Each structure stands twice: as structure tokens, then as C-alpha cells.
Amino acid sequence: MEYNKLIERVQQMPIEVPDTDSILGGMRSTMHRRRKQRRLVFSLAIVLVVGTSAYFMQPRSGKTITLAEAISATLQSSPNDLPAPLAGYKNSIRNHQITVI
């Protein structure tokens, strides 16, 4: 009995159908959000590809450079001078000989 009353009440209730503008507005916002997400993913993929290719395209020398070598490479030297690391080594030997004597 109660089941039949429920069916009658449901049949008497008005059906609320959204209007066309709200449906189209929802579709537009959904499409806009999806386009935005696709652009974001595509741009991140491009940044990732360019970044990794730039990283792997850097020349790898295999040897490490000390701070003294890096600084001496930036300084200009005359043709008759020793390179800075060798001149420093020569000075350290001379200083050691002076302190020993």
C-alpha cells in the first residue's frame, strides 16, 4: 500500500529540467577547462624535452677542474709566464726551502 502511494507521489512531482543556456554554459566551461589542462600538459612536456636535451647535450670532459684552475683560466698571462698552477707550485717549493733553511 505504501509502495503505491510513493509511486503516486513521485509521479505527481514536477520534473525540473535545466534550461538550454545552463547546459551549454556547463559544456563550455568543461571544454575550456579541458583545453587549459591540455595546453598545460603540452607546455610542460615541451619544457621537459627541451630541458633534458639541453642537459644531455652539454659537453662532458670527464675531468674535474679545481678552483685554482678555473681562476687561472680566466686570467690573461704573457707567453713567457708559467701557468698559474705551476707558478704556485714553484712558489710553494721555494717557500718550503726558505722555511727549512
mmCIF file of N, CA, C and O in Angstrom:
data_model
loop_
_atom_site.group_PDB
_atom_site.id
_atom_site.type_symbol
_atom_site.label_atom_id
_atom_site.label_comp_id
_atom_site.label_asym_id
_atom_site.label_seq_id
_atom_site.Cartn_x
_atom_site.Cartn_y
_atom_site.Cartn_z
ATOM 1 N N MET A 1 0.815 -1.177 0.000
ATOM 2 C CA MET A 1 0.000 0.000 0.000
ATOM 3 C C MET A 1 0.870 1.256 0.000
ATOM 4 O O MET A 1 0.625 2.176 -0.774
ATOM 5 N N GLU A 2 1.834 1.259 0.884
ATOM 6 C CA GLU A 2 2.709 2.433 0.950
ATOM 7 C C GLU A 2 3.534 2.574 -0.322
ATOM 8 O O GLU A 2 3.863 3.679 -0.729
ATOM 9 N N TYR A 3 3.839 1.451 -0.918
ATOM 10 C CA TYR A 3 4.618 1.480 -2.144
ATOM 11 C C TYR A 3 3.842 2.197 -3.251
ATOM 12 O O TYR A 3 4.392 2.985 -3.996
ATOM 13 N N ASN A 4 2.567 1.917 -3.345
ATOM 14 C CA ASN A 4 1.733 2.566 -4.360
ATOM 15 C C ASN A 4 1.631 4.068 -4.109
ATOM 16 O O ASN A 4 1.638 4.861 -5.047
ATOM 17 N N LYS A 5 1.554 4.464 -2.835
ATOM 18 C CA LYS A 5 1.489 5.889 -2.510
ATOM 19 C C LYS A 5 2.786 6.603 -2.904
ATOM 20 O O LYS A 5 2.773 7.723 -3.409
ATOM 21 N N LEU A 6 3.905 5.933 -2.678
ATOM 22 C CA LEU A 6 5.187 6.510 -3.073
ATOM 23 C C LEU A 6 5.243 6.705 -4.584
ATOM 24 O O LEU A 6 5.726 7.729 -5.075
ATOM 25 N N ILE A 7 4.770 5.718 -5.331
ATOM 26 C CA ILE A 7 4.776 5.828 -6.793
ATOM 27 C C ILE A 7 3.906 6.997 -7.237
ATOM 28 O O ILE A 7 4.266 7.782 -8.108
ATOM 29 N N GLU A 8 2.733 7.148 -6.624
ATOM 30 C CA GLU A 8 1.842 8.252 -6.977
ATOM 31 C C GLU A 8 2.472 9.600 -6.649
ATOM 32 O O GLU A 8 2.368 10.550 -7.426
ATOM 33 N N ARG A 9 3.153 9.693 -5.518
ATOM 34 C CA ARG A 9 3.787 10.956 -5.124
ATOM 35 C C ARG A 9 4.918 11.322 -6.086
ATOM 36 O O ARG A 9 5.105 12.482 -6.454
ATOM 37 N N VAL A 10 5.679 10.317 -6.498
ATOM 38 C CA VAL A 10 6.762 10.570 -7.429
ATOM 39 C C VAL A 10 6.208 11.020 -8.775
ATOM 40 O O VAL A 10 6.752 11.912 -9.420
ATOM 41 N N GLN A 11 5.115 10.396 -9.206
ATOM 42 C CA GLN A 11 4.520 10.765 -10.489
ATOM 43 C C GLN A 11 3.924 12.174 -10.448
ATOM 44 O O GLN A 11 3.860 12.846 -11.466
ATOM 45 N N GLN A 12 3.508 12.628 -9.287
ATOM 46 C CA GLN A 12 2.903 13.947 -9.166
ATOM 47 C C GLN A 12 3.949 15.055 -9.044
ATOM 48 O O GLN A 12 3.646 16.215 -9.291
ATOM 49 N N MET A 13 5.150 14.702 -8.677
ATOM 50 C CA MET A 13 6.200 15.708 -8.519
ATOM 51 C C MET A 13 6.585 16.273 -9.882
ATOM 52 O O MET A 13 6.723 15.532 -10.851
ATOM 53 N N PRO A 14 6.788 17.582 -9.947
ATOM 54 C CA PRO A 14 7.203 18.161 -11.244
ATOM 55 C C PRO A 14 8.668 17.821 -11.529
ATOM 56 O O PRO A 14 9.499 17.731 -10.628
ATOM 57 N N ILE A 15 8.958 17.600 -12.783
ATOM 58 C CA ILE A 15 10.315 17.273 -13.200
ATOM 59 C C ILE A 15 11.025 18.580 -13.529
ATOM 60 O O ILE A 15 10.545 19.364 -14.347
ATOM 61 N N GLU A 16 12.173 18.789 -12.885
ATOM 62 C CA GLU A 16 12.929 20.016 -13.122
ATOM 63 C C GLU A 16 14.011 19.737 -14.170
ATOM 64 O O GLU A 16 14.971 19.030 -13.916
ATOM 65 N N VAL A 17 13.832 20.298 -15.330
ATOM 66 C CA VAL A 17 14.784 20.130 -16.419
ATOM 67 C C VAL A 17 15.571 21.433 -16.537
ATOM 68 O O VAL A 17 14.982 22.508 -16.603
ATOM 69 N N PRO A 18 16.885 21.343 -16.528
ATOM 70 C CA PRO A 18 17.669 22.579 -16.667
ATOM 71 C C PRO A 18 17.458 23.203 -18.050
ATOM 72 O O PRO A 18 17.222 22.495 -19.033
ATOM 73 N N ASP A 19 17.560 24.514 -18.090
ATOM 74 C CA ASP A 19 17.358 25.190 -19.370
ATOM 75 C C ASP A 19 18.589 25.020 -20.264
ATOM 76 O O ASP A 19 19.657 24.614 -19.825
ATOM 77 N N THR A 20 18.418 25.342 -21.515
ATOM 78 C CA THR A 20 19.454 25.124 -22.519
ATOM 79 C C THR A 20 20.695 25.952 -22.235
ATOM 80 O O THR A 20 21.826 25.476 -22.422
ATOM 81 N N ASP A 21 20.519 27.182 -21.767
ATOM 82 C CA ASP A 21 21.665 28.043 -21.501
ATOM 83 C C ASP A 21 22.572 27.483 -20.412
ATOM 84 O O ASP A 21 23.791 27.546 -20.515
ATOM 85 N N SER A 22 21.968 26.928 -19.374
ATOM 86 C CA SER A 22 22.806 26.372 -18.299
ATOM 87 C C SER A 22 23.537 25.118 -18.772
ATOM 88 O O SER A 22 24.688 24.879 -18.411
ATOM 89 N N ILE A 23 22.897 24.310 -19.610
ATOM 90 C CA ILE A 23 23.553 23.114 -20.137
ATOM 91 C C ILE A 23 24.726 23.510 -21.038
ATOM 92 O O ILE A 23 25.839 22.996 -20.907
ATOM 93 N N LEU A 24 24.488 24.478 -21.944
ATOM 94 C CA LEU A 24 25.550 24.918 -22.836
ATOM 95 C C LEU A 24 26.674 25.618 -22.074
ATOM 96 O O LEU A 24 27.846 25.461 -22.400
ATOM 97 N N GLY A 25 26.318 26.389 -21.048
ATOM 98 C CA GLY A 25 27.339 27.044 -20.219
ATOM 99 C C GLY A 25 28.219 26.033 -19.514
ATOM 100 O O GLY A 25 29.440 26.193 -19.440
ATOM 101 N N GLY A 26 27.601 24.968 -18.999
ATOM 102 C CA GLY A 26 28.380 23.911 -18.360
ATOM 103 C C GLY A 26 29.302 23.206 -19.334
ATOM 104 O O GLY A 26 30.453 22.891 -19.028
ATOM 105 N N MET A 27 28.804 22.972 -20.551
ATOM 106 C CA MET A 27 29.630 22.328 -21.574
ATOM 107 C C MET A 27 30.800 23.228 -21.969
ATOM 108 O O MET A 27 31.928 22.748 -22.135
ATOM 109 N N ARG A 28 30.532 24.526 -22.108
ATOM 110 C CA ARG A 28 31.605 25.452 -22.470
ATOM 111 C C ARG A 28 32.682 25.496 -21.395
ATOM 112 O O ARG A 28 33.876 25.488 -21.702
ATOM 113 N N SER A 29 32.258 25.551 -20.139
ATOM 114 C CA SER A 29 33.259 25.614 -19.063
ATOM 115 C C SER A 29 34.066 24.320 -18.990
ATOM 116 O O SER A 29 35.280 24.342 -18.755
ATOM 117 N N THR A 30 33.405 23.200 -19.221
ATOM 118 C CA THR A 30 34.117 21.922 -19.218
ATOM 119 C C THR A 30 35.134 21.862 -20.360
ATOM 120 O O THR A 30 36.285 21.453 -20.159
ATOM 121 N N MET A 31 34.719 22.278 -21.551
ATOM 122 C CA MET A 31 35.632 22.267 -22.692
ATOM 123 C C MET A 31 36.795 23.234 -22.473
ATOM 124 O O MET A 31 37.940 22.923 -22.809
ATOM 125 N N HIS A 32 36.511 24.397 -21.904
ATOM 126 C CA HIS A 32 37.568 25.368 -21.626
ATOM 127 C C HIS A 32 38.575 24.803 -20.626
ATOM 128 O O HIS A 32 39.785 24.936 -20.802
ATOM 129 N N ARG A 33 38.069 24.150 -19.584
ATOM 130 C CA ARG A 33 38.954 23.563 -18.577
ATOM 131 C C ARG A 33 39.814 22.457 -19.184
ATOM 132 O O ARG A 33 41.014 22.368 -18.918
ATOM 133 N N ARG A 34 39.218 21.635 -20.046
ATOM 134 C CA ARG A 34 39.991 20.554 -20.686
ATOM 135 C C ARG A 34 41.056 21.111 -21.615
ATOM 136 O O ARG A 34 42.180 20.599 -21.664
ATOM 137 N N ARG A 35 40.710 22.161 -22.400
ATOM 138 C CA ARG A 35 41.708 22.781 -23.272
ATOM 139 C C ARG A 35 42.853 23.355 -22.463
ATOM 140 O O ARG A 35 44.021 23.234 -22.846
ATOM 141 N N LYS A 36 42.512 23.987 -21.358
ATOM 142 C CA LYS A 36 43.532 24.574 -20.490
ATOM 143 C C LYS A 36 44.457 23.492 -19.933
ATOM 144 O O LYS A 36 45.679 23.657 -19.898
ATOM 145 N N GLN A 37 43.879 22.372 -19.512
ATOM 146 C CA GLN A 37 44.682 21.270 -18.988
ATOM 147 C C GLN A 37 45.579 20.686 -20.069
ATOM 148 O O GLN A 37 46.751 20.376 -19.819
ATOM 149 N N ARG A 38 45.047 20.542 -21.285
ATOM 150 C CA ARG A 38 45.861 20.008 -22.389
ATOM 151 C C ARG A 38 47.024 20.934 -22.708
ATOM 152 O O ARG A 38 48.146 20.471 -22.951
ATOM 153 N N ARG A 39 46.751 22.258 -22.736
ATOM 154 C CA ARG A 39 47.830 23.216 -23.003
ATOM 155 C C ARG A 39 48.900 23.137 -21.923
ATOM 156 O O ARG A 39 50.094 23.189 -22.227
ATOM 157 N N LEU A 40 48.472 23.025 -20.670
ATOM 158 C CA LEU A 40 49.428 22.936 -19.564
ATOM 159 C C LEU A 40 50.289 21.685 -19.685
ATOM 160 O O LEU A 40 51.517 21.746 -19.559
ATOM 161 N N VAL A 41 49.668 20.551 -19.946
ATOM 162 C CA VAL A 41 50.411 19.293 -20.079
ATOM 163 C C VAL A 41 51.355 19.358 -21.278
ATOM 164 O O VAL A 41 52.511 18.942 -21.197
ATOM 165 N N PHE A 42 50.876 19.924 -22.389
ATOM 166 C CA PHE A 42 51.709 20.033 -23.587
ATOM 167 C C PHE A 42 52.906 20.950 -23.338
ATOM 168 O O PHE A 42 54.029 20.614 -23.703
ATOM 169 N N SER A 43 52.677 22.087 -22.691
ATOM 170 C CA SER A 43 53.796 23.004 -22.430
ATOM 171 C C SER A 43 54.786 22.401 -21.434
ATOM 172 O O SER A 43 55.998 22.568 -21.580
ATOM 173 N N LEU A 44 54.299 21.680 -20.436
ATOM 174 C CA LEU A 44 55.215 21.013 -19.501
ATOM 175 C C LEU A 44 56.034 19.935 -20.206
ATOM 176 O O LEU A 44 57.226 19.766 -19.924
ATOM 177 N N ALA A 45 55.413 19.233 -21.131
ATOM 178 C CA ALA A 45 56.139 18.208 -21.877
ATOM 179 C C ALA A 45 57.229 18.846 -22.738
ATOM 180 O O ALA A 45 58.351 18.333 -22.812
ATOM 181 N N ILE A 46 56.923 19.973 -23.362
ATOM 182 C CA ILE A 46 57.926 20.656 -24.185
ATOM 183 C C ILE A 46 59.077 21.148 -23.315
ATOM 184 O O ILE A 46 60.253 20.985 -23.669
ATOM 185 N N VAL A 47 58.760 21.735 -22.160
ATOM 186 C CA VAL A 47 59.811 22.204 -21.256
ATOM 187 C C VAL A 47 60.675 21.036 -20.798
ATOM 188 O O VAL A 47 61.903 21.139 -20.734
ATOM 189 N N LEU A 48 60.054 19.923 -20.495
ATOM 190 C CA LEU A 48 60.798 18.740 -20.057
ATOM 191 C C LEU A 48 61.714 18.220 -21.169
ATOM 192 O O LEU A 48 62.891 17.917 -20.924
ATOM 193 N N VAL A 49 61.210 18.156 -22.389
ATOM 194 C CA VAL A 49 62.015 17.657 -23.509
ATOM 195 C C VAL A 49 63.177 18.599 -23.788
ATOM 196 O O VAL A 49 64.323 18.158 -23.960
ATOM 197 N N VAL A 50 62.904 19.900 -23.820
ATOM 198 C CA VAL A 50 63.962 20.865 -24.103
ATOM 199 C C VAL A 50 64.994 20.869 -22.974
ATOM 200 O O VAL A 50 66.200 20.901 -23.218
ATOM 201 N N GLY A 51 64.526 20.806 -21.736
ATOM 202 C CA GLY A 51 65.446 20.806 -20.605
ATOM 203 C C GLY A 51 66.343 19.586 -20.571
ATOM 204 O O GLY A 51 67.552 19.697 -20.353
ATOM 205 N N THR A 52 65.765 18.411 -20.793
ATOM 206 C CA THR A 52 66.589 17.204 -20.766
ATOM 207 C C THR A 52 67.548 17.160 -21.951
ATOM 208 O O THR A 52 68.687 16.725 -21.804
ATOM 209 N N SER A 53 67.084 17.610 -23.112
ATOM 210 C CA SER A 53 68.004 17.593 -24.260
ATOM 211 C C SER A 53 69.135 18.596 -24.054
ATOM 212 O O SER A 53 70.281 18.319 -24.412
ATOM 213 N N ALA A 54 68.839 19.745 -23.462
ATOM 214 C CA ALA A 54 69.900 20.723 -23.192
ATOM 215 C C ALA A 54 70.879 20.179 -22.155
ATOM 216 O O ALA A 54 72.087 20.399 -22.249
ATOM 217 N N TYR A 55 70.365 19.458 -21.180
ATOM 218 C CA TYR A 55 71.234 18.890 -20.149
ATOM 219 C C TYR A 55 72.159 17.833 -20.730
ATOM 220 O O TYR A 55 73.358 17.803 -20.441
ATOM 221 N N PHE A 56 71.614 16.955 -21.578
ATOM 222 C CA PHE A 56 72.421 15.871 -22.117
ATOM 223 C C PHE A 56 73.313 16.308 -23.270
ATOM 224 O O PHE A 56 74.235 15.598 -23.636
ATOM 225 N N MET A 57 73.060 17.457 -23.860
ATOM 226 C CA MET A 57 73.885 17.934 -24.963
ATOM 227 C C MET A 57 75.104 18.710 -24.485
ATOM 228 O O MET A 57 75.952 19.083 -25.287
ATOM 229 N N GLN A 58 75.211 18.967 -23.192
ATOM 230 C CA GLN A 58 76.373 19.685 -22.667
ATOM 231 C C GLN A 58 77.613 18.803 -22.812
ATOM 232 O O GLN A 58 77.552 17.594 -22.604
ATOM 233 N N PRO A 59 78.732 19.403 -23.171
ATOM 234 C CA PRO A 59 79.945 18.595 -23.308
ATOM 235 C C PRO A 59 80.416 18.090 -21.942
ATOM 236 O O PRO A 59 80.402 18.809 -20.952
ATOM 237 N N ARG A 60 80.791 16.853 -21.914
ATOM 238 C CA ARG A 60 81.295 16.243 -20.685
ATOM 239 C C ARG A 60 82.781 15.976 -20.879
ATOM 240 O O ARG A 60 83.172 15.194 -21.742
ATOM 241 N N SER A 61 83.614 16.612 -20.075
ATOM 242 C CA SER A 61 85.059 16.436 -20.250
ATOM 243 C C SER A 61 85.570 15.225 -19.478
ATOM 244 O O SER A 61 86.594 14.663 -19.814
ATOM 245 N N GLY A 62 84.916 14.850 -18.417
ATOM 246 C CA GLY A 62 85.346 13.688 -17.658
ATOM 247 C C GLY A 62 86.343 14.016 -16.572
ATOM 248 O O GLY A 62 86.565 13.233 -15.673
ATOM 249 N N LYS A 63 86.985 15.166 -16.632
ATOM 250 C CA LYS A 63 87.935 15.513 -15.580
ATOM 251 C C LYS A 63 87.368 16.682 -14.785
ATOM 252 O O LYS A 63 86.674 17.536 -15.317
ATOM 253 N N THR A 64 87.688 16.693 -13.517
ATOM 254 C CA THR A 64 87.214 17.772 -12.664
ATOM 255 C C THR A 64 88.217 18.916 -12.668
ATOM 256 O O THR A 64 89.419 18.704 -12.800
ATOM 257 N N ILE A 65 87.723 20.110 -12.532
ATOM 258 C CA ILE A 65 88.569 21.295 -12.544
ATOM 259 C C ILE A 65 88.587 21.885 -11.140
ATOM 260 O O ILE A 65 87.536 22.062 -10.526
ATOM 261 N N THR A 66 89.777 22.163 -10.638
ATOM 262 C CA THR A 66 89.885 22.767 -9.318
ATOM 263 C C THR A 66 89.588 24.255 -9.412
ATOM 264 O O THR A 66 89.537 24.836 -10.502
ATOM 265 N N LEU A 67 89.386 24.864 -8.277
ATOM 266 C CA LEU A 67 89.095 26.292 -8.239
ATOM 267 C C LEU A 67 90.267 27.100 -8.780
ATOM 268 O O LEU A 67 90.087 28.069 -9.516
ATOM 269 N N ALA A 68 91.492 26.688 -8.446
ATOM 270 C CA ALA A 68 92.675 27.398 -8.935
ATOM 271 C C ALA A 68 92.766 27.320 -10.457
ATOM 272 O O ALA A 68 93.107 28.305 -11.118
ATOM 273 N N GLU A 69 92.457 26.167 -11.032
ATOM 274 C CA GLU A 69 92.496 26.036 -12.487
ATOM 275 C C GLU A 69 91.417 26.871 -13.144
ATOM 276 O O GLU A 69 91.653 27.476 -14.193
ATOM 277 N N ALA A 70 90.257 26.925 -12.521
ATOM 278 C CA ALA A 70 89.174 27.722 -13.091
ATOM 279 C C ALA A 70 89.520 29.206 -13.059
ATOM 280 O O ALA A 70 89.261 29.933 -14.027
ATOM 281 N N ILE A 71 90.136 29.664 -11.970
ATOM 282 C CA ILE A 71 90.500 31.079 -11.862
ATOM 283 C C ILE A 71 91.654 31.398 -12.797
ATOM 284 O O ILE A 71 91.654 32.426 -13.478
ATOM 285 N N SER A 72 92.641 30.515 -12.874
ATOM 286 C CA SER A 72 93.780 30.786 -13.749
ATOM 287 C C SER A 72 93.369 30.767 -15.214
ATOM 288 O O SER A 72 94.001 31.423 -16.045
ATOM 289 N N ALA A 73 92.316 30.051 -15.553
ATOM 290 C CA ALA A 73 91.844 30.033 -16.940
ATOM 291 C C ALA A 73 91.232 31.375 -17.319
ATOM 292 O O ALA A 73 91.245 31.752 -18.491
ATOM 293 N N THR A 74 90.717 32.116 -16.341
ATOM 294 C CA THR A 74 90.106 33.407 -16.640
ATOM 295 C C THR A 74 91.136 34.526 -16.703
ATOM 296 O O THR A 74 90.854 35.578 -17.260
ATOM 297 N N LEU A 75 92.316 34.328 -16.124
ATOM 298 C CA LEU A 75 93.345 35.369 -16.118
ATOM 299 C C LEU A 75 94.175 35.317 -17.394
ATOM 300 O O LEU A 75 94.488 34.238 -17.890
ATOM 301 N N GLN A 76 94.542 36.482 -17.887
ATOM 302 C CA GLN A 76 95.423 36.524 -19.051
ATOM 303 C C GLN A 76 96.871 36.426 -18.582
ATOM 304 O O GLN A 76 97.249 36.986 -17.565
ATOM 305 N N SER A 77 97.645 35.703 -19.338
ATOM 306 C CA SER A 77 99.055 35.558 -18.980
ATOM 307 C C SER A 77 99.903 35.891 -20.204
ATOM 308 O O SER A 77 99.470 35.754 -21.345
ATOM 309 N N SER A 78 101.116 36.304 -19.927
ATOM 310 C CA SER A 78 102.025 36.583 -21.037
ATOM 311 C C SER A 78 102.582 35.264 -21.556
ATOM 312 O O SER A 78 102.574 34.252 -20.853
ATOM 313 N N PRO A 79 103.094 35.245 -22.764
ATOM 314 C CA PRO A 79 103.542 33.981 -23.359
ATOM 315 C C PRO A 79 104.698 33.318 -22.612
ATOM 316 O O PRO A 79 104.843 32.110 -22.649
ATOM 317 N N ASN A 80 105.531 34.091 -21.903
ATOM 318 C CA ASN A 80 106.699 33.503 -21.233
ATOM 319 C C ASN A 80 106.410 33.048 -19.805
ATOM 320 O O ASN A 80 107.256 32.414 -19.191
ATOM 321 N N ASP A 81 105.251 33.386 -19.271
ATOM 322 C CA ASP A 81 104.923 33.003 -17.894
ATOM 323 C C ASP A 81 104.492 31.541 -17.818
ATOM 324 O O ASP A 81 103.977 30.968 -18.766
ATOM 325 N N LEU A 82 104.736 30.966 -16.634
ATOM 326 C CA LEU A 82 104.236 29.631 -16.364
ATOM 327 C C LEU A 82 102.738 29.718 -16.100
ATOM 328 O O LEU A 82 102.242 30.727 -15.615
ATOM 329 N N PRO A 83 102.015 28.637 -16.361
ATOM 330 C CA PRO A 83 100.602 28.631 -15.974
ATOM 331 C C PRO A 83 100.484 28.779 -14.461
ATOM 332 O O PRO A 83 101.381 28.401 -13.707
ATOM 333 N N ALA A 84 99.401 29.353 -14.019
ATOM 334 C CA ALA A 84 99.228 29.671 -12.605
ATOM 335 C C ALA A 84 99.416 28.466 -11.680
ATOM 336 O O ALA A 84 100.072 28.593 -10.644
ATOM 337 N N PRO A 85 98.891 27.290 -11.975
ATOM 338 C CA PRO A 85 99.128 26.166 -11.052
ATOM 339 C C PRO A 85 100.610 25.812 -10.919
ATOM 340 O O PRO A 85 101.098 25.531 -9.826
ATOM 341 N N LEU A 86 101.345 25.866 -12.043
ATOM 342 C CA LEU A 86 102.775 25.548 -11.975
ATOM 343 C C LEU A 86 103.553 26.643 -11.249
ATOM 344 O O LEU A 86 104.482 26.353 -10.489
ATOM 345 N N ALA A 87 103.178 27.898 -11.478
ATOM 346 C CA ALA A 87 103.843 29.001 -10.780
ATOM 347 C C ALA A 87 103.580 28.899 -9.277
ATOM 348 O O ALA A 87 104.485 29.104 -8.463
ATOM 349 N N GLY A 88 102.368 28.545 -8.902
ATOM 350 C CA GLY A 88 102.063 28.367 -7.481
ATOM 351 C C GLY A 88 102.850 27.226 -6.883
ATOM 352 O O GLY A 88 103.333 27.313 -5.752
ATOM 353 N N TYR A 89 103.003 26.147 -7.638
ATOM 354 C CA TYR A 89 103.795 25.018 -7.158
ATOM 355 C C TYR A 89 105.256 25.416 -6.993
ATOM 356 O O TYR A 89 105.901 25.077 -5.997
ATOM 357 N N LYS A 90 105.787 26.165 -7.951
ATOM 358 C CA LYS A 90 107.175 26.620 -7.882
ATOM 359 C C LYS A 90 107.358 27.528 -6.664
ATOM 360 O O LYS A 90 108.341 27.397 -5.923
ATOM 361 N N ASN A 91 106.404 28.438 -6.429
ATOM 362 C CA ASN A 91 106.488 29.326 -5.267
ATOM 363 C C ASN A 91 106.382 28.554 -3.957
ATOM 364 O O ASN A 91 107.054 28.875 -2.978
ATOM 365 N N SER A 92 105.543 27.530 -3.932
ATOM 366 C CA SER A 92 105.415 26.766 -2.688
ATOM 367 C C SER A 92 106.696 25.986 -2.397
ATOM 368 O O SER A 92 107.100 25.839 -1.241
ATOM 369 N N ILE A 93 107.374 25.471 -3.428
ATOM 370 C CA ILE A 93 108.665 24.789 -3.211
ATOM 371 C C ILE A 93 109.691 25.784 -2.688
ATOM 372 O O ILE A 93 110.438 25.498 -1.740
ATOM 373 N N ARG A 94 109.726 26.980 -3.295
ATOM 374 C CA ARG A 94 110.681 27.991 -2.843
ATOM 375 C C ARG A 94 110.373 28.399 -1.403
ATOM 376 O O ARG A 94 111.285 28.503 -0.569
ATOM 377 N N ASN A 95 109.102 28.588 -1.069
ATOM 378 C CA ASN A 95 108.738 28.939 0.301
ATOM 379 C C ASN A 95 109.102 27.845 1.274
ATOM 380 O O ASN A 95 109.550 28.100 2.402
ATOM 381 N N HIS A 96 108.912 26.603 0.865
ATOM 382 C CA HIS A 96 109.268 25.481 1.737
ATOM 383 C C HIS A 96 110.789 25.446 1.952
ATOM 384 O O HIS A 96 111.245 25.201 3.083
ATOM 385 N N GLN A 97 111.558 25.710 0.920
ATOM 386 C CA GLN A 97 113.020 25.716 1.060
ATOM 387 C C GLN A 97 113.467 26.853 1.979
ATOM 388 O O GLN A 97 114.373 26.687 2.779
ATOM 389 N N ILE A 98 112.790 27.992 1.883
ATOM 390 C CA ILE A 98 113.164 29.111 2.742
ATOM 391 C C ILE A 98 112.876 28.801 4.200
ATOM 392 O O ILE A 98 113.695 29.069 5.090
ATOM 393 N N THR A 99 111.738 28.186 4.476
ATOM 394 C CA THR A 99 111.406 27.876 5.867
ATOM 395 C C THR A 99 112.263 26.757 6.414
ATOM 396 O O THR A 99 112.514 26.691 7.612
ATOM 397 N N VAL A 100 112.739 25.844 5.566
ATOM 398 C CA VAL A 100 113.581 24.738 6.030
ATOM 399 C C VAL A 100 114.972 25.258 6.356
ATOM 400 O O VAL A 100 115.594 24.835 7.322
ATOM 401 N N ILE A 101 115.466 26.173 5.568
ATOM 402 C CA ILE A 101 116.823 26.708 5.803
ATOM 403 C C ILE A 101 116.760 27.575 7.010
ATOM 404 O O ILE A 101 117.184 27.553 8.015
#
